[in-house]
Amino acid sequence: MRVILATLLKTISLSCPQTCLPAGRFVSGHPPTGFPTKAFGNDVERVFLRWVLASIVVFVMGCSAPIQHIAPRTEFIREMERRTFTLVNEYRVSQRLKPLEWSDIIGERALRHSERMASNRVRFSHAGFENRVKEIAAKMQVRNSSENVGVNWGYDDPVQKFVEGWIASKGHLENIVGDFEFTGVGIAKSADGSYYATQIFVLTR
């Protein structure tokens, strides 16, 4: 039974290699002690079946997914992050919007989240977004913030698929063209070859 369910889950995952979650968003005046989050529901149906099957597999196996090692961080992955940043800015400019500036502070938090998803330490989600914003706010002003995440595998150009998927989703697109000044991107590769991407957007003024 476990083998059947695991195989079914893998088959459905491979039939839909590009997966994006509803975009998480944080809105506030000056950074308070708590950061509320809001999730858009536009893409829930696209990943609902996968989540249901994943829950069934976890239930049958009687435990959560095991922690797994992630692929080494290479210059190729760093280049993927820079290209994601570039493609998002190219889209903003095409919409007559000001390009975003890169922030290492934001990028470090985005990378940490992607690595935790890739290693199964957290599920593919916006889990911990509030804490990521708090950590960023400890080092720079945060008035408004949002986040896009995605996972894909089996593509020659995973970065292009990430950005295309976000642009095709209303909630994620709102973040890409939103009133933000700074951004950071973090990408991690899991042991099974899946790429996990996180992009965080921040407005400081």
XYZ file of N, CA and C in Angstrom:
615
model
N 0.837 -1.206 0.000
C 0.000 0.000 0.000
C 0.874 1.259 0.000
N 1.926 1.256 0.831
C 2.804 2.421 0.887
C 3.490 2.669 -0.452
N 3.925 1.603 -1.076
C 4.602 1.730 -2.368
C 3.665 2.282 -3.417
N 2.422 1.807 -3.427
C 1.432 2.274 -4.404
C 1.183 3.769 -4.237
N 0.971 4.201 -2.987
C 0.692 5.605 -2.732
C 1.885 6.477 -3.073
N 3.072 6.043 -2.710
C 4.268 6.821 -3.007
C 4.472 6.946 -4.513
N 4.235 5.862 -5.245
C 4.375 5.888 -6.697
C 3.351 6.806 -7.334
N 2.128 6.769 -6.833
C 1.072 7.630 -7.344
C 1.417 9.082 -7.124
N 1.928 9.398 -5.944
C 2.303 10.774 -5.636
C 3.407 11.247 -6.580
N 4.404 10.408 -6.798
C 5.503 10.772 -7.679
C 5.011 10.994 -9.100
N 4.098 10.160 -9.555
C 3.572 10.284 -10.918
C 2.834 11.597 -11.095
N 1.997 11.958 -10.116
C 1.245 13.205 -10.213
C 2.176 14.400 -10.122
N 3.200 14.312 -9.257
C 4.160 15.394 -9.156
C 4.863 15.626 -10.485
N 5.286 14.560 -11.132
C 6.010 14.692 -12.382
C 5.116 15.188 -13.508
N 3.810 14.960 -13.390
C 2.898 15.428 -14.429
C 2.648 16.922 -14.329
N 3.039 17.530 -13.220
C 2.875 18.970 -13.024
C 4.144 19.508 -12.380
N 5.260 19.581 -13.148
C 6.549 19.918 -12.567
C 6.620 21.292 -11.924
N 5.857 22.278 -12.417
C 5.928 23.625 -11.864
C 4.831 23.809 -10.832
N 5.216 24.059 -9.606
C 4.240 24.260 -8.542
C 4.525 25.559 -7.830
N 3.518 26.390 -7.669
C 3.660 27.637 -6.933
C 2.598 27.681 -5.839
N 2.963 28.249 -4.713
C 2.005 28.427 -3.631
C 1.371 29.795 -3.731
N 0.183 29.969 -3.098
C -0.375 31.313 -2.994
C 0.644 32.242 -2.364
N 0.714 33.468 -2.840
C 1.738 34.391 -2.376
C 1.455 34.872 -0.962
N 2.456 34.855 -0.125
C 2.304 35.346 1.237
C 2.552 36.840 1.256
N 1.867 37.566 2.084
C 2.044 39.019 2.120
C 1.988 39.523 3.552
N 2.869 40.467 3.840
C 2.885 41.117 5.144
C 2.713 42.600 4.944
N 1.816 43.208 5.705
C 1.593 44.638 5.593
C 1.597 45.244 6.982
N 2.304 46.357 7.139
C 2.333 47.025 8.435
C 2.816 48.444 8.257
N 2.753 49.219 9.334
C 3.325 50.550 9.315
C 4.807 50.405 9.604
N 5.235 50.737 10.799
C 6.595 50.460 11.203
C 6.617 49.065 11.802
N 7.755 48.384 11.739
C 7.805 46.993 12.200
C 7.374 46.831 13.652
N 6.253 46.144 13.892
C 5.822 45.878 15.259
C 6.472 44.600 15.758
N 6.065 44.123 16.928
C 6.641 42.895 17.457
C 6.078 41.675 16.751
N 4.896 41.787 16.168
C 4.290 40.682 15.432
C 3.984 41.109 14.018
N 4.119 40.177 13.063
C 3.897 40.490 11.665
C 2.792 39.612 11.107
N 1.594 40.178 10.857
C 0.520 39.368 10.284
C 0.842 38.980 8.853
N 0.318 37.862 8.418
C 0.522 37.417 7.046
C -0.816 37.176 6.387
N -0.816 37.254 5.081
C -2.024 37.019 4.303
C -1.659 36.142 3.121
N -2.470 35.145 2.816
C -2.187 34.257 1.685
C -3.276 34.401 0.643
N -2.883 34.496 -0.599
C -3.840 34.526 -1.697
C -4.264 33.112 -2.038
N -5.510 32.918 -2.444
C -6.014 31.576 -2.703
C -6.074 31.178 -4.162
N -5.459 31.969 -5.045
C -5.622 31.723 -6.472
C -5.129 30.356 -6.942
N -4.047 29.844 -6.336
C -3.408 28.643 -6.861
C -3.673 27.400 -6.024
N -4.570 27.514 -5.048
C -4.779 26.385 -4.146
C -5.224 25.144 -4.897
N -6.134 25.327 -5.878
C -6.646 24.163 -6.590
C -5.550 23.430 -7.350
N -4.542 24.163 -7.812
C -3.490 23.546 -8.619
C -2.656 22.556 -7.824
N -2.519 22.803 -6.536
C -1.661 21.920 -5.736
C -2.443 21.142 -4.690
N -3.759 21.314 -4.663
C -4.561 20.671 -3.626
C -4.431 19.150 -3.665
N -4.535 18.582 -4.864
C -4.471 17.128 -4.980
C -3.136 16.595 -4.497
N -2.070 17.317 -4.858
C -0.748 16.870 -4.422
C -0.641 16.895 -2.903
N -1.163 17.950 -2.276
C -1.108 18.053 -0.810
C -1.911 16.921 -0.168
N -3.103 16.642 -0.739
C -3.931 15.577 -0.185
C -3.197 14.243 -0.249
N -2.613 13.935 -1.404
C -1.893 12.672 -1.544
C -0.673 12.618 -0.640
N 0.001 13.762 -0.506
C 1.156 13.789 0.391
C 0.732 13.499 1.821
N -0.405 14.063 2.226
C -0.916 13.826 3.582
C -1.255 12.349 3.782
N -1.827 11.734 2.735
C -2.169 10.305 2.827
C -0.911 9.465 2.997
N 0.118 9.796 2.195
C 1.361 9.036 2.289
C 1.981 9.170 3.675
N 2.003 10.408 4.191
C 2.568 10.629 5.524
C 1.783 9.861 6.575
N 0.450 9.862 6.442
C -0.395 9.146 7.407
C -0.126 7.642 7.367
N -0.068 7.103 6.145
C 0.152 5.665 6.005
C 1.523 5.268 6.530
N 2.517 6.071 6.254
C 3.861 5.742 6.697
C 4.063 6.004 8.184
N 3.140 6.766 8.744
C 3.186 6.974 10.185
C 4.243 7.948 10.646
N 4.818 8.712 9.726
C 5.822 9.691 10.134
C 5.928 10.752 9.068
N 6.581 11.870 9.420
C 6.770 12.940 8.461
C 7.909 12.573 7.524
N 8.040 13.353 6.442
C 9.106 13.081 5.479
C 10.462 13.214 6.161
N 11.383 12.299 5.872
C 12.686 12.345 6.531
C 13.505 13.544 6.070
N 14.350 14.054 6.956
C 15.260 15.114 6.579
C 16.240 14.562 5.552
N 16.485 15.321 4.494
C 17.402 14.849 3.466
C 18.468 15.902 3.188
N 19.595 15.451 2.698
C 20.672 16.369 2.345
C 20.290 17.128 1.083
N 20.804 18.335 0.958
C 20.574 19.114 -0.253
C 21.863 19.164 -1.059
N 21.722 19.463 -2.335
C 22.888 19.525 -3.214
C 23.793 20.676 -2.790
N 25.088 20.555 -3.008
C 26.016 21.640 -2.654
C 25.639 22.942 -3.355
N 25.903 24.042 -2.697
C 25.627 25.351 -3.266
C 26.743 25.700 -4.255
N 26.399 25.758 -5.519
C 27.393 25.964 -6.573
C 27.222 27.331 -7.228
N 28.183 27.692 -8.055
C 28.093 28.946 -8.799
C 26.906 28.904 -9.759
N 26.568 27.721 -10.248
C 25.407 27.584 -11.131
C 24.128 27.984 -10.404
N 23.981 27.570 -9.153
C 22.786 27.932 -8.382
C 22.790 29.427 -8.074
N 23.948 29.984 -7.772
C 24.032 31.433 -7.540
C 23.628 32.203 -8.795
N 24.040 31.684 -9.935
C 23.669 32.320 -11.196
C 22.154 32.219 -11.432
N 21.550 31.120 -11.012
C 20.096 30.984 -11.111
C 19.399 32.076 -10.297
N 19.921 32.362 -9.121
C 19.333 33.415 -8.284
C 19.452 34.776 -8.960
N 20.640 35.057 -9.493
C 20.835 36.344 -10.167
C 19.933 36.461 -11.397
N 19.740 35.351 -12.112
C 18.894 35.397 -13.307
C 17.432 35.573 -12.938
N 16.999 34.953 -11.845
C 15.629 35.161 -11.373
C 15.411 36.634 -11.067
N 16.358 37.222 -10.357
C 16.317 38.651 -10.042
C 16.232 39.483 -11.317
N 17.045 39.138 -12.316
C 17.067 39.884 -13.568
C 15.754 39.757 -14.335
N 15.221 38.549 -14.433
C 13.977 38.345 -15.179
C 12.795 39.062 -14.528
N 12.748 39.036 -13.204
C 11.671 39.746 -12.506
C 11.782 41.245 -12.765
N 12.997 41.766 -12.718
C 13.175 43.194 -12.983
C 12.868 43.541 -14.435
N 13.227 42.656 -15.354
C 12.895 42.910 -16.763
C 11.386 42.999 -16.950
N 10.661 42.149 -16.228
C 9.199 42.217 -16.340
C 8.682 43.527 -15.750
N 9.213 43.924 -14.605
C 8.789 45.196 -14.002
C 9.043 46.361 -14.960
N 10.211 46.387 -15.567
C 10.536 47.469 -16.495
C 9.596 47.446 -17.697
N 9.222 46.253 -18.156
C 8.290 46.143 -19.282
C 6.917 46.709 -18.938
N 6.623 46.763 -17.630
C 5.361 47.334 -17.166
C 5.536 48.780 -16.707
N 6.677 49.361 -17.061
C 7.009 50.745 -16.731
C 7.099 50.962 -15.220
N 7.664 49.988 -14.558
C 7.889 50.071 -13.119
C 9.384 50.139 -12.847
N 9.733 50.723 -11.730
C 11.132 50.837 -11.350
C 11.685 49.465 -10.973
N 12.883 49.115 -11.439
C 13.461 47.818 -11.051
C 13.783 47.772 -9.563
N 13.771 46.578 -9.016
C 14.077 46.373 -7.610
C 15.589 46.349 -7.400
N 16.003 46.721 -6.205
C 17.411 46.637 -5.840
C 17.645 45.349 -5.057
N 18.812 44.751 -5.282
C 19.163 43.522 -4.569
C 19.591 43.839 -3.141
N 19.178 42.986 -2.209
C 19.599 43.099 -0.818
C 20.128 41.754 -0.340
N 21.381 41.719 0.118
C 21.938 40.490 0.673
C 21.199 40.071 1.936
N 20.733 41.046 2.703
C 19.991 40.752 3.933
C 18.739 39.939 3.601
N 18.016 40.379 2.582
C 16.799 39.681 2.168
C 17.149 38.349 1.516
N 18.177 38.356 0.665
C 18.565 37.145 -0.039
C 18.961 36.016 0.895
N 19.629 36.353 1.998
C 20.043 35.332 2.962
C 18.832 34.648 3.584
N 17.803 35.423 3.904
C 16.582 34.840 4.499
C 15.820 34.020 3.477
N 15.802 34.474 2.234
C 15.136 33.706 1.182
C 15.848 32.373 0.957
N 17.171 32.414 0.942
C 17.942 31.184 0.737
C 17.714 30.195 1.867
N 17.711 30.682 3.081
C 17.505 29.793 4.232
C 16.175 29.058 4.120
N 15.130 29.772 3.677
C 13.818 29.125 3.555
C 13.837 28.077 2.445
N 14.453 28.400 1.309
C 14.536 27.426 0.213
C 15.301 26.180 0.649
N 16.376 26.363 1.392
C 17.159 25.222 1.864
C 16.362 24.366 2.843
N 15.568 25.002 3.671
C 14.754 24.235 4.632
C 13.662 23.448 3.912
N 13.087 24.017 2.859
C 12.097 23.273 2.082
C 12.766 22.123 1.331
N 13.925 22.392 0.730
C 14.616 21.365 -0.054
C 15.068 20.192 0.805
N 15.327 20.447 2.084
C 15.791 19.385 2.982
C 14.652 18.738 3.772
N 13.421 19.141 3.481
C 12.235 18.613 4.175
C 12.156 19.035 5.643
N 12.889 20.080 6.004
C 12.788 20.575 7.383
C 11.482 21.334 7.598
N 10.972 21.907 6.529
C 9.628 22.501 6.541
C 8.955 22.067 5.248
N 7.638 22.035 5.245
C 6.916 21.669 4.040
C 7.012 22.801 3.021
N 6.695 22.510 1.795
C 6.675 23.522 0.744
C 5.554 24.500 1.061
N 5.906 25.663 1.548
C 4.905 26.596 2.071
C 5.568 27.933 2.366
N 4.769 28.830 2.944
C 5.283 30.100 3.445
C 5.555 30.018 4.947
N 5.694 28.820 5.472
C 5.930 28.636 6.903
C 7.129 29.460 7.364
N 6.956 30.201 8.445
C 8.044 31.002 8.988
C 8.207 32.361 8.342
N 7.284 32.744 7.454
C 7.402 34.039 6.778
C 7.449 35.187 7.778
N 6.623 35.120 8.799
C 6.600 36.168 9.819
C 7.981 36.324 10.463
N 8.616 35.213 10.757
C 9.945 35.276 11.376
C 10.987 35.816 10.410
N 10.870 35.457 9.130
C 11.823 35.981 8.153
C 11.729 37.501 8.069
N 10.503 38.007 8.098
C 10.320 39.454 8.043
C 10.877 40.109 9.308
N 10.689 39.479 10.446
C 11.243 40.021 11.691
C 12.769 40.104 11.620
N 13.386 39.066 11.080
C 14.845 39.054 10.972
C 15.333 40.142 10.018
N 14.611 40.329 8.929
C 14.971 41.394 7.985
C 14.790 42.753 8.646
N 13.676 42.921 9.364
C 13.366 44.201 10.001
C 14.365 44.557 11.091
N 15.077 43.567 11.603
C 16.095 43.843 12.618
C 17.323 44.505 12.000
N 17.432 44.447 10.665
C 18.610 44.986 10.000
C 18.304 46.098 9.004
N 17.025 46.248 8.655
C 16.641 47.316 7.749
C 15.173 47.660 7.977
N 14.800 48.850 7.590
C 13.412 49.278 7.761
C 12.489 48.419 6.897
N 11.356 48.002 7.458
C 10.360 47.237 6.711
C 8.991 47.861 6.938
N 8.448 48.397 5.874
C 7.084 48.929 5.938
C 6.080 47.951 5.344
N 6.506 47.281 4.287
C 5.637 46.326 3.608
C 6.514 45.213 3.049
N 5.983 43.986 3.026
C 6.784 42.856 2.573
C 5.895 41.768 2.000
N 6.425 40.996 1.053
C 5.679 39.865 0.492
C 6.672 38.801 0.040
N 6.138 37.647 -0.324
C 6.998 36.516 -0.653
C 6.371 35.629 -1.726
N 7.169 35.194 -2.670
C 6.782 34.171 -3.641
C 7.682 32.957 -3.458
N 7.110 31.772 -3.524
C 7.905 30.546 -3.491
C 7.470 29.644 -4.639
N 8.368 28.758 -5.045
C 8.043 27.828 -6.112
C 8.967 26.624 -6.071
N 8.545 25.547 -6.703
C 9.382 24.360 -6.838
C 9.138 23.763 -8.212
N 10.204 23.324 -8.882
C 10.027 22.619 -10.146
C 11.184 21.654 -10.369
N 11.019 20.781 -11.320
C 12.045 19.786 -11.649
C 11.821 19.299 -13.074
N 12.893 18.835 -13.684
C 12.775 18.258 -15.025
C 12.818 19.255 -16.161
N 13.151 20.518 -15.887
C 13.212 21.529 -16.943
C 14.660 21.887 -17.264
N 14.930 22.198 -18.522
C 16.255 22.671 -18.914
C 16.519 24.063 -18.351
N 15.449 24.841 -18.176
C 15.589 26.214 -17.679
C 14.618 26.422 -16.514
N 14.967 25.934 -15.328
C 14.044 26.055 -14.184
C 13.741 27.498 -13.792
N 14.696 28.395 -13.972
C 14.474 29.796 -13.614
C 13.361 30.402 -14.462
N 13.408 30.149 -15.763
C 12.369 30.663 -16.649
C 10.996 30.149 -16.224
N 10.928 28.888 -15.815
C 9.661 28.306 -15.388
C 9.177 28.931 -14.088
N 10.099 29.218 -13.168
C 9.703 29.896 -11.931
C 9.032 31.223 -12.250
N 9.718 32.037 -13.021
C 9.225 33.391 -13.292
C 7.952 33.348 -14.132
N 7.897 32.482 -15.119
C 6.679 32.360 -15.926
C 5.503 31.928 -15.058
N 5.737 30.989 -14.151
C 4.672 30.522 -13.274
C 4.170 31.617 -12.361
N 5.084 32.409 -11.817
C 4.674 33.514 -10.940
C 3.901 34.575 -11.707
N 4.374 34.905 -12.904
C 3.690 35.933 -13.697
C 2.288 35.474 -14.097
N 2.120 34.174 -14.299
C 0.818 33.637 -14.709
C -0.163 33.531 -13.544
N 0.294 33.764 -12.327
C -0.554 33.664 -11.146
C -0.850 35.058 -10.602
N -2.125 35.369 -10.430
C -2.519 36.716 -10.021
C -1.854 37.157 -8.724
N -1.891 36.294 -7.712
C -1.320 36.670 -6.422
C 0.176 36.899 -6.495
N 0.888 35.999 -7.185
C 2.338 36.150 -7.306
C 2.689 37.365 -8.158
N 1.902 37.598 -9.207
C 2.152 38.748 -10.075
C 1.978 40.050 -9.313
N 0.997 40.102 -8.431
C 0.796 41.303 -7.621
C 2.033 41.614 -6.799
N 2.713 40.580 -6.341
C 3.955 40.808 -5.601
C 5.054 41.319 -6.530
N 5.175 40.711 -7.698
C 6.232 41.095 -8.634
C 6.102 42.556 -9.056
N 4.878 43.013 -9.296
C 4.667 44.398 -9.757
C 4.272 45.317 -8.613
N 4.386 44.837 -7.378
C 3.976 45.620 -6.222
C 4.898 46.795 -5.925
N 4.463 47.629 -4.998
C 5.217 48.815 -4.597
C 6.315 48.406 -3.613
N 7.399 47.901 -4.169
C 8.538 47.460 -3.358
C 9.817 48.072 -3.913
N 10.843 48.143 -3.060
C 12.132 48.709 -3.463
C 13.238 47.663 -3.529
N 13.204 46.711 -2.608
C 14.294 45.745 -2.470
C 13.780 44.312 -2.579
N 14.683 43.436 -2.982
C 14.325 42.026 -3.073
C 15.567 41.165 -2.866
N 15.326 39.893 -2.642
C 16.395 38.910 -2.550
C 15.834 37.569 -2.971
N 16.658 36.755 -3.603
C 16.230 35.449 -4.099
C 17.153 34.369 -3.545
N 16.561 33.268 -3.117
C 17.352 32.131 -2.673
C 16.854 30.858 -3.338
N 17.751 30.074 -3.918
C 17.390 28.825 -4.597
C 18.225 27.685 -4.025
N 17.573 26.561 -3.765
C 18.251 25.372 -3.259
C 17.802 24.163 -4.068
N 18.706 23.206 -4.214
C 18.422 21.979 -4.960
C 18.366 20.806 -3.997
N 17.266 20.061 -4.050
C 17.087 18.917 -3.155
C 17.846 17.707 -3.672
N 17.915 16.673 -2.845
C 18.625 15.450 -3.223
C 17.998 14.776 -4.442
N 16.694 14.975 -4.656
C 16.029 14.342 -5.797
C 16.070 15.211 -7.056
N 16.775 16.345 -6.994
C 16.935 17.183 -8.175
C 15.921 18.292 -8.327
N 15.019 18.457 -7.359
C 14.036 19.533 -7.428
C 14.687 20.854 -7.017
N 14.278 21.932 -7.669
C 14.754 23.265 -7.322
C 13.666 24.001 -6.544
N 14.032 24.561 -5.404
C 13.123 25.343 -4.576
C 13.571 26.799 -4.613
N 12.637 27.702 -4.900
C 12.971 29.123 -4.998
C 12.110 29.945 -4.051
N 12.725 30.940 -3.443
C 12.018 31.900 -2.599
C 12.467 33.290 -3.006
N 11.511 34.174 -3.243
C 11.818 35.580 -3.484
C 11.015 36.430 -2.523
N 11.695 37.289 -1.790
C 11.061 38.170 -0.812
C 11.178 39.613 -1.308
N 10.099 40.358 -1.164
C 10.033 41.749 -1.606
C 9.843 42.655 -0.384
N 10.522 43.796 -0.368
C 10.446 44.688 0.788
C 10.317 46.142 0.343
N 9.425 46.851 1.017
C 9.300 48.302 0.895
C 9.786 48.904 2.197
N 10.659 49.888 2.118
C 11.212 50.483 3.342
C 10.689 51.882 3.625
N 10.268 52.583 2.604
C 9.918 53.995 2.826
C 8.508 54.173 3.363
